[in-house]
Amino acid sequence: MLSHVIESWVSLYANHAALRTGIEFLHIGGLVAGGGCAITADLATITAVRDRAATRTTQLQLLKKTHLIVVLGLVALGVSGALLFGADVQTFFYSRIFWLKMGLMVLLLVNGWLLLLGERQVKRGEPRAWARLHYTAVASLILWSLTTLAGAALPNIG
Ligand code: HEM
């Protein structure tokens, strides 16, 4: 059953350029919107730690506003990524870069959850909460960059 679905998807994907373009756009668009928003918020968080309390409060409000765009970007990356994977399972299932990328993706999601926790701790005024948020923002910057690097390597190194 599953192999039949994959076969039909492989032939649909191979024979429709507009469909391939749409899925690639969803993948890169998810990265630009979700990743772009996340990286902007991370940089603002990293600088806010050194600023006055007033700036930090504004930063927390900005961070809250970015969550929906980042989550929608990750959903677009996940759905389009699964369709890209399904279009060439033979290549990607045996690709170390692909599984490295999936590992980075899991770390990115866990770090995103820690960022949400960090925001709550800051709101509760817990000691060193801003310092922890700073490290989580730095980790987010690194993970988005490494996942994108792994993604760019996929079609080339395989
Ligand atoms: C934060 C998450 C992700 C980022 C930043 C990301 C980024 C990228 C980038 C930059 C490319 C290269 C596009 C190109 O050169 O055409 C790519 C390709 C690819 N991505 Fe992702 N991706 C992410 C998540 C995923 C997920 C969750 C999957 C699978 C479930 C996935 C599967 C793929 C596949 C199979 C390709 C190769 C497409 C091809 O060669 O035709 N990606 N990704």
Coordinates of N, CA and C and ligand atoms in Angstrom, one line a residue:
M1 N 0.9 -1.2 0.0 CA 0.0 0.0 0.0 C 0.9 1.3 0.0
L2 N 1.8 1.4 1.0 CA 2.7 2.6 1.1 C 3.5 2.7 -0.1
S3 N 4.1 1.6 -0.6 CA 5.0 1.6 -1.8 C 4.2 2.1 -3.0
H4 N 2.9 1.7 -3.0 CA 2.1 2.1 -4.2 C 1.9 3.7 -4.1
V5 N 1.6 4.2 -2.9 CA 1.4 5.6 -2.7 C 2.7 6.4 -3.1
I6 N 3.8 5.8 -2.7 CA 5.1 6.5 -3.0 C 5.4 6.5 -4.5
E7 N 5.1 5.3 -5.1 CA 5.3 5.2 -6.6 C 4.5 6.3 -7.3
S8 N 3.2 6.4 -6.9 CA 2.3 7.4 -7.6 C 2.9 8.8 -7.3
W9 N 3.4 9.1 -6.1 CA 3.9 10.4 -5.8 C 5.1 10.7 -6.6
V10 N 6.0 9.7 -6.7 CA 7.3 9.9 -7.4 C 7.0 10.3 -8.9
S11 N 6.0 9.6 -9.5 CA 5.7 9.9 -10.9 C 5.0 11.3 -11.0
L12 N 4.1 11.6 -10.1 CA 3.4 12.9 -10.1 C 4.5 14.0 -10.0
Y13 N 5.4 13.9 -9.0 CA 6.4 14.9 -8.8 C 7.4 15.0 -10.0
A14 N 7.7 13.9 -10.6 CA 8.7 13.9 -11.7 C 8.0 14.6 -13.0
N15 N 6.7 14.4 -13.1 CA 6.1 14.9 -14.4 C 5.4 16.3 -14.3
H16 N 5.5 16.9 -13.1 CA 4.8 18.3 -13.0 C 5.8 19.3 -12.4
A17 N 6.3 20.1 -13.3 CA 7.3 21.1 -12.9 C 6.7 22.2 -11.9
A18 N 5.4 22.5 -12.2 CA 4.8 23.5 -11.3 C 4.7 23.0 -9.9
L19 N 4.4 21.6 -9.7 CA 4.3 21.0 -8.4 C 5.6 21.0 -7.7
R20 N 6.7 20.7 -8.5 CA 8.0 20.7 -7.9 C 8.4 22.1 -7.4
T21 N 8.1 23.1 -8.3 CA 8.4 24.5 -7.9 C 7.6 24.9 -6.6
G22 N 6.3 24.5 -6.6 CA 5.5 24.8 -5.4 C 6.1 24.3 -4.1
I23 N 6.5 23.0 -4.2 CA 7.0 22.3 -2.9 C 8.4 22.9 -2.6
E24 N 9.2 23.2 -3.6 CA 10.5 23.8 -3.3 C 10.3 25.2 -2.7
F25 N 9.3 26.0 -3.2 CA 9.0 27.3 -2.7 C 8.5 27.2 -1.2
L26 N 7.7 26.2 -0.9 CA 7.2 26.0 0.4 C 8.4 25.7 1.4
H27 N 9.4 24.9 0.9 CA 10.5 24.6 1.7 C 11.4 25.8 2.0
I28 N 11.7 26.5 0.9 CA 12.6 27.7 1.1 C 11.8 28.8 1.7
G29 N 10.5 29.0 1.4 CA 9.7 30.0 2.0 C 9.5 29.8 3.5
G30 N 9.4 28.5 3.9 CA 9.3 28.2 5.3 C 10.6 28.6 6.1
L31 N 11.7 28.4 5.4 CA 13.0 28.8 6.0 C 13.1 30.3 6.0
V32 N 12.8 31.0 5.0 CA 12.9 32.5 5.0 C 12.0 33.1 6.0
A33 N 10.7 32.7 6.1 CA 9.8 33.3 7.0 C 10.1 32.8 8.4
G34 N 10.1 31.5 8.7 CA 10.2 30.9 10.0 C 11.6 31.2 10.5
G35 N 12.6 30.8 9.7 CA 14.0 30.9 10.1 C 14.4 32.4 10.3
G36 N 13.9 33.2 9.3 CA 14.3 34.6 9.3 C 13.7 35.3 10.6
C37 N 12.5 35.0 10.9 CA 11.9 35.5 12.1 C 12.6 35.1 13.4
A38 N 12.9 33.8 13.4 CA 13.6 33.2 14.6 C 14.9 33.9 14.8
I39 N 15.7 34.0 13.7 CA 17.0 34.6 13.8 C 17.0 36.1 14.2
T40 N 16.0 36.8 13.7 CA 15.9 38.2 14.1 C 15.5 38.3 15.6
A41 N 14.6 37.5 16.0 CA 14.2 37.5 17.5 C 15.4 37.1 18.3
D42 N 16.2 36.1 17.9 CA 17.3 35.6 18.7 C 18.4 36.7 18.8
L43 N 18.6 37.4 17.7 CA 19.6 38.5 17.8 C 19.1 39.6 18.7
A44 N 17.8 39.9 18.7 CA 17.3 40.9 19.6 C 17.3 40.5 21.0
T45 N 17.1 39.2 21.3 CA 17.2 38.7 22.7 C 18.6 38.8 23.2
I46 N 19.6 38.4 22.3 CA 21.0 38.5 22.7 C 21.4 39.9 23.1
T47 N 20.9 40.9 22.3 CA 21.3 42.3 22.6 C 20.5 42.8 23.8
A48 N 19.2 42.3 24.0 CA 18.3 42.8 25.0 C 18.9 42.5 26.4
V49 N 19.6 41.4 26.5 CA 20.2 41.0 27.8 C 21.1 42.1 28.4
R50 N 21.7 42.8 27.5 CA 22.7 43.8 28.0 C 21.9 45.2 28.3
D51 N 20.7 45.3 27.8 CA 19.9 46.6 27.9 C 19.2 46.8 29.2
R52 N 18.5 47.9 29.3 CA 17.7 48.3 30.5 C 16.4 47.4 30.5
A53 N 15.8 47.4 31.7 CA 14.6 46.6 31.9 C 13.5 47.0 30.9
A54 N 13.4 48.3 30.6 CA 12.3 48.7 29.6 C 12.5 48.0 28.3
T55 N 13.7 48.0 27.8 CA 14.0 47.3 26.5 C 13.7 45.8 26.6
R56 N 14.0 45.2 27.7 CA 13.8 43.8 27.9 C 12.3 43.5 27.8
T57 N 11.5 44.3 28.4 CA 10.0 44.1 28.3 C 9.6 44.1 26.9
T58 N 10.0 45.1 26.1 CA 9.7 45.2 24.7 C 10.1 44.0 24.0
Q59 N 11.3 43.5 24.3 CA 11.9 42.3 23.7 C 11.0 41.1 23.9
L60 N 10.5 41.0 25.1 CA 9.6 39.8 25.5 C 8.3 39.9 24.6
Q61 N 7.8 41.1 24.4 CA 6.6 41.2 23.6 C 6.9 40.9 22.2
L62 N 8.0 41.3 21.7 CA 8.4 41.0 20.3 C 8.5 39.5 20.1
L63 N 9.2 38.8 21.1 CA 9.4 37.4 21.0 C 8.1 36.7 20.9
K64 N 7.1 37.1 21.7 CA 5.8 36.5 21.8 C 5.2 36.6 20.4
K65 N 5.3 37.7 19.7 CA 4.7 37.9 18.4 C 5.4 37.0 17.3
T66 N 6.6 36.6 17.5 CA 7.3 35.8 16.4 C 6.9 34.4 16.5
H67 N 6.4 33.9 17.6 CA 6.2 32.4 17.7 C 5.3 31.8 16.6
L68 N 4.2 32.5 16.3 CA 3.3 31.9 15.3 C 3.9 31.8 14.0
I69 N 4.7 32.8 13.6 CA 5.4 32.8 12.2 C 6.4 31.7 12.2
V70 N 7.2 31.5 13.3 CA 8.2 30.5 13.4 C 7.6 29.1 13.3
V71 N 6.5 28.9 14.1 CA 5.8 27.6 14.0 C 5.2 27.3 12.7
L72 N 4.6 28.3 12.0 CA 4.0 28.1 10.7 C 5.2 27.8 9.7
G73 N 6.3 28.4 9.8 CA 7.5 28.2 9.0 C 8.0 26.7 9.2
L74 N 8.0 26.3 10.4 CA 8.5 24.9 10.7 C 7.5 23.9 10.1
V75 N 6.2 24.2 10.2 CA 5.2 23.3 9.6 C 5.4 23.2 8.1
A76 N 5.6 24.4 7.5 CA 5.8 24.4 6.0 C 7.1 23.6 5.7
L77 N 8.2 23.7 6.5 CA 9.4 23.0 6.2 C 9.2 21.5 6.4
G78 N 8.4 21.1 7.4 CA 8.2 19.7 7.7 C 7.3 19.0 6.6
V79 N 6.2 19.7 6.2 CA 5.3 19.1 5.2 C 6.1 19.0 3.9
S80 N 6.7 20.1 3.4 CA 7.4 20.1 2.1 C 8.6 19.2 2.2
G81 N 9.2 19.1 3.4 CA 10.4 18.2 3.5 C 10.0 16.8 3.3
A82 N 8.9 16.4 3.9 CA 8.4 15.0 3.8 C 8.1 14.7 2.4
L83 N 7.5 15.7 1.7 CA 7.1 15.4 0.2 C 8.4 15.3 -0.6
L84 N 9.4 16.2 -0.3 CA 10.7 16.1 -1.0 C 11.4 14.7 -0.7
F85 N 11.3 14.3 0.5 CA 11.8 13.0 0.9 C 11.1 11.9 0.1
G86 N 9.8 12.0 0.1 CA 9.0 10.9 -0.6 C 9.2 10.9 -2.1
A87 N 9.8 12.0 -2.7 CA 10.0 12.0 -4.1 C 11.3 11.2 -4.5
D88 N 12.1 10.9 -3.5 CA 13.4 10.2 -3.8 C 13.8 9.4 -2.5
V89 N 13.0 8.5 -2.0 CA 13.3 7.8 -0.8 C 14.6 7.0 -0.9
Q90 N 14.8 6.4 -2.0 CA 16.0 5.6 -2.2 C 17.3 6.4 -1.9
T91 N 17.3 7.7 -2.3 CA 18.5 8.5 -2.1 C 18.5 9.0 -0.6
F92 N 17.4 9.6 -0.2 CA 17.5 10.3 1.1 C 17.5 9.3 2.3
F93 N 16.8 8.1 2.2 CA 16.8 7.2 3.3 C 18.2 6.7 3.7
Y94 N 19.1 6.6 2.7 CA 20.4 6.1 2.9 C 21.4 7.2 3.0
S95 N 20.9 8.5 3.1 CA 21.8 9.6 3.2 C 22.2 10.0 4.6
R96 N 23.5 10.0 5.0 CA 23.9 10.4 6.3 C 23.6 11.9 6.6
I97 N 23.7 12.7 5.5 CA 23.4 14.1 5.7 C 22.0 14.3 6.0
F98 N 21.1 13.5 5.4 CA 19.6 13.7 5.7 C 19.4 13.4 7.2
W99 N 19.9 12.2 7.7 CA 19.6 11.9 9.1 C 20.3 12.8 10.1
L100 N 21.5 13.4 9.7 CA 22.2 14.4 10.5 C 21.2 15.6 10.5
K101 N 20.6 16.0 9.4 CA 19.7 17.1 9.3 C 18.5 16.9 10.2
M102 N 17.9 15.7 10.2 CA 16.8 15.4 11.0 C 17.2 15.5 12.5
G103 N 18.4 15.1 12.8 CA 18.9 15.2 14.2 C 18.9 16.7 14.6
L104 N 19.4 17.5 13.7 CA 19.5 19.0 14.0 C 18.1 19.5 14.1
M105 N 17.2 19.0 13.3 CA 15.8 19.5 13.4 C 15.2 19.2 14.7
V106 N 15.5 18.0 15.3 CA 14.9 17.6 16.6 C 15.5 18.6 17.7
L107 N 16.9 18.8 17.6 CA 17.5 19.7 18.5 C 16.9 21.1 18.4
L108 N 16.6 21.6 17.2 CA 16.0 22.9 17.0 C 14.6 23.0 17.7
L109 N 13.8 21.9 17.6 CA 12.5 21.9 18.2 C 12.6 21.9 19.7
V110 N 13.6 21.1 20.2 CA 13.8 21.0 21.7 C 14.2 22.4 22.2
N111 N 15.1 23.0 21.5 CA 15.6 24.3 21.9 C 14.5 25.3 21.8
G112 N 13.6 25.2 20.8 CA 12.4 26.1 20.7 C 11.6 26.0 22.0
W113 N 11.4 24.8 22.4 CA 10.6 24.5 23.7 C 11.3 25.2 24.9
L114 N 12.7 25.0 25.0 CA 13.4 25.6 26.1 C 13.3 27.2 26.0
L115 N 13.2 27.7 24.8 CA 13.0 29.2 24.6 C 11.7 29.6 25.2
L116 N 10.6 28.8 25.0 CA 9.3 29.1 25.6 C 9.4 29.1 27.1
L117 N 10.0 28.0 27.6 CA 10.2 27.9 29.1 C 11.0 29.1 29.6
G118 N 12.0 29.5 28.9 CA 12.9 30.6 29.3 C 12.1 31.9 29.4
E119 N 11.2 32.1 28.5 CA 10.4 33.3 28.5 C 9.5 33.3 29.7
R120 N 8.9 32.1 30.1 CA 8.0 32.1 31.3 C 8.9 32.4 32.5
Q121 N 10.1 31.8 32.6 CA 10.9 32.1 33.8 C 11.3 33.6 33.9
V122 N 11.5 34.2 32.7 CA 11.9 35.6 32.7 C 10.6 36.4 33.3
K123 N 9.4 36.0 32.8 CA 8.2 36.7 33.2 C 8.0 36.6 34.7
R124 N 8.4 35.4 35.2 CA 8.2 35.2 36.7 C 9.3 35.9 37.5
G125 N 10.3 36.4 36.7 CA 11.4 37.2 37.4 C 12.4 36.3 38.1
E126 N 12.5 35.0 37.6 CA 13.5 34.1 38.2 C 14.9 34.5 38.0
P127 N 15.8 34.3 39.0 CA 17.2 34.8 38.9 C 17.9 34.1 37.7
R128 N 18.8 34.8 37.0 CA 19.5 34.2 35.9 C 18.7 33.8 34.7
A129 N 17.4 34.1 34.8 CA 16.5 33.7 33.7 C 16.9 34.3 32.3
W130 N 17.3 35.6 32.4 CA 17.7 36.3 31.1 C 19.0 35.6 30.6
A131 N 19.9 35.2 31.5 CA 21.2 34.6 31.1 C 20.9 33.3 30.3
R132 N 19.9 32.5 30.9 CA 19.5 31.2 30.2 C 18.9 31.5 28.9
L133 N 18.1 32.5 28.8 CA 17.4 32.9 27.5 C 18.4 33.3 26.5
H134 N 19.5 33.9 27.0 CA 20.6 34.4 26.1 C 21.2 33.1 25.5
Y135 N 21.6 32.1 26.3 CA 22.2 30.9 25.7 C 21.3 30.2 24.8
T136 N 20.0 30.1 25.1 CA 19.0 29.4 24.2 C 18.9 30.1 22.9
A137 N 19.0 31.5 22.9 CA 18.9 32.3 21.7 C 20.2 32.0 20.8
V138 N 21.4 31.9 21.5 CA 22.6 31.6 20.7 C 22.5 30.2 20.1
A139 N 22.0 29.3 20.9 CA 21.9 27.9 20.4 C 20.9 27.9 19.2
S140 N 19.8 28.6 19.3 CA 18.9 28.7 18.2 C 19.5 29.2 16.9
L141 N 20.3 30.3 17.0 CA 21.0 30.8 15.9 C 21.9 29.8 15.2
I142 N 22.7 29.0 16.1 CA 23.6 28.0 15.5 C 22.8 26.9 14.9
L143 N 21.7 26.4 15.5 CA 20.9 25.3 15.0 C 20.2 25.6 13.7
W144 N 19.7 26.8 13.5 CA 19.1 27.2 12.3 C 20.1 27.2 11.2
S145 N 21.3 27.8 11.5 CA 22.4 27.8 10.5 C 22.8 26.5 10.1
L146 N 23.1 25.6 11.0 CA 23.6 24.2 10.7 C 22.5 23.4 10.0
T147 N 21.2 23.5 10.3 CA 20.2 22.8 9.6 C 20.1 23.3 8.2
T148 N 20.2 24.6 8.0 CA 20.2 25.1 6.6 C 21.4 24.6 5.8
L149 N 22.6 24.6 6.5 CA 23.8 24.0 5.8 C 23.6 22.6 5.4
A150 N 23.0 21.8 6.3 CA 22.7 20.4 6.0 C 21.7 20.3 4.8
G151 N 20.7 21.2 4.8 CA 19.7 21.1 3.8 C 20.4 21.5 2.4
A152 N 21.3 22.5 2.4 CA 21.9 22.9 1.2 C 22.9 21.8 0.7
A153 N 23.4 21.0 1.6 CA 24.4 19.9 1.3 C 23.6 18.7 0.7
L154 N 22.4 18.5 1.0 CA 21.6 17.3 0.6 C 21.6 17.1 -0.9
P155 N 21.2 18.1 -1.7 CA 21.2 17.8 -3.1 C 22.6 17.6 -3.7
N156 N 23.6 18.0 -3.0 CA 24.9 18.0 -3.6 C 25.8 16.8 -3.1
I157 N 25.8 16.7 -1.8 CA 26.7 15.7 -1.2 C 25.9 14.4 -1.0
G158 N 24.5 14.5 -0.7 CA 23.7 13.4 -0.7 C 23.9 12.4 0.5
Ligands
HEM1 C1 14.6 23.9 10.0 C2 14.3 22.9 9.1 C3 14.8 22.8 7.7 C4 15.6 23.6 7.0 C5 16.3 24.9 7.5 C6 15.8 23.0 5.7 C7 16.6 23.6 4.7 C8 16.7 23.0 3.4 C9 17.5 23.6 2.3 C10 18.2 25.0 2.4 C11 17.5 22.7 1.3 C12 18.1 22.9 -0.1 C13 17.1 23.3 -1.1 C14 17.7 23.2 -2.5 O1 18.9 23.3 -2.7 O2 17.0 23.0 -3.4 C15 16.7 21.6 1.7 C16 16.5 20.5 0.9 C17 15.8 19.4 1.4 N1 15.2 19.3 2.6 FE1 15.1 20.6 4.1 N2 15.1 21.9 5.6 C18 14.5 21.7 6.8 C19 13.6 20.7 7.2 C20 13.5 19.5 6.5 C21 12.7 18.4 6.9 C22 11.9 18.3 8.3 C23 12.8 17.5 5.9 C24 12.1 16.1 5.8 C25 11.2 15.6 6.5 C26 13.6 18.0 4.9 C27 13.9 17.4 3.7 C28 14.6 18.0 2.7 C29 15.0 17.3 1.4 C30 14.6 15.8 1.1 C31 15.7 18.2 0.6 C32 16.4 17.9 -0.7 C33 15.6 18.4 -1.8 C34 16.2 18.0 -3.2 O3 17.3 17.8 -3.3 O4 15.4 18.1 -4.1 N3 14.0 19.3 5.2 N4 16.3 21.8 3.0

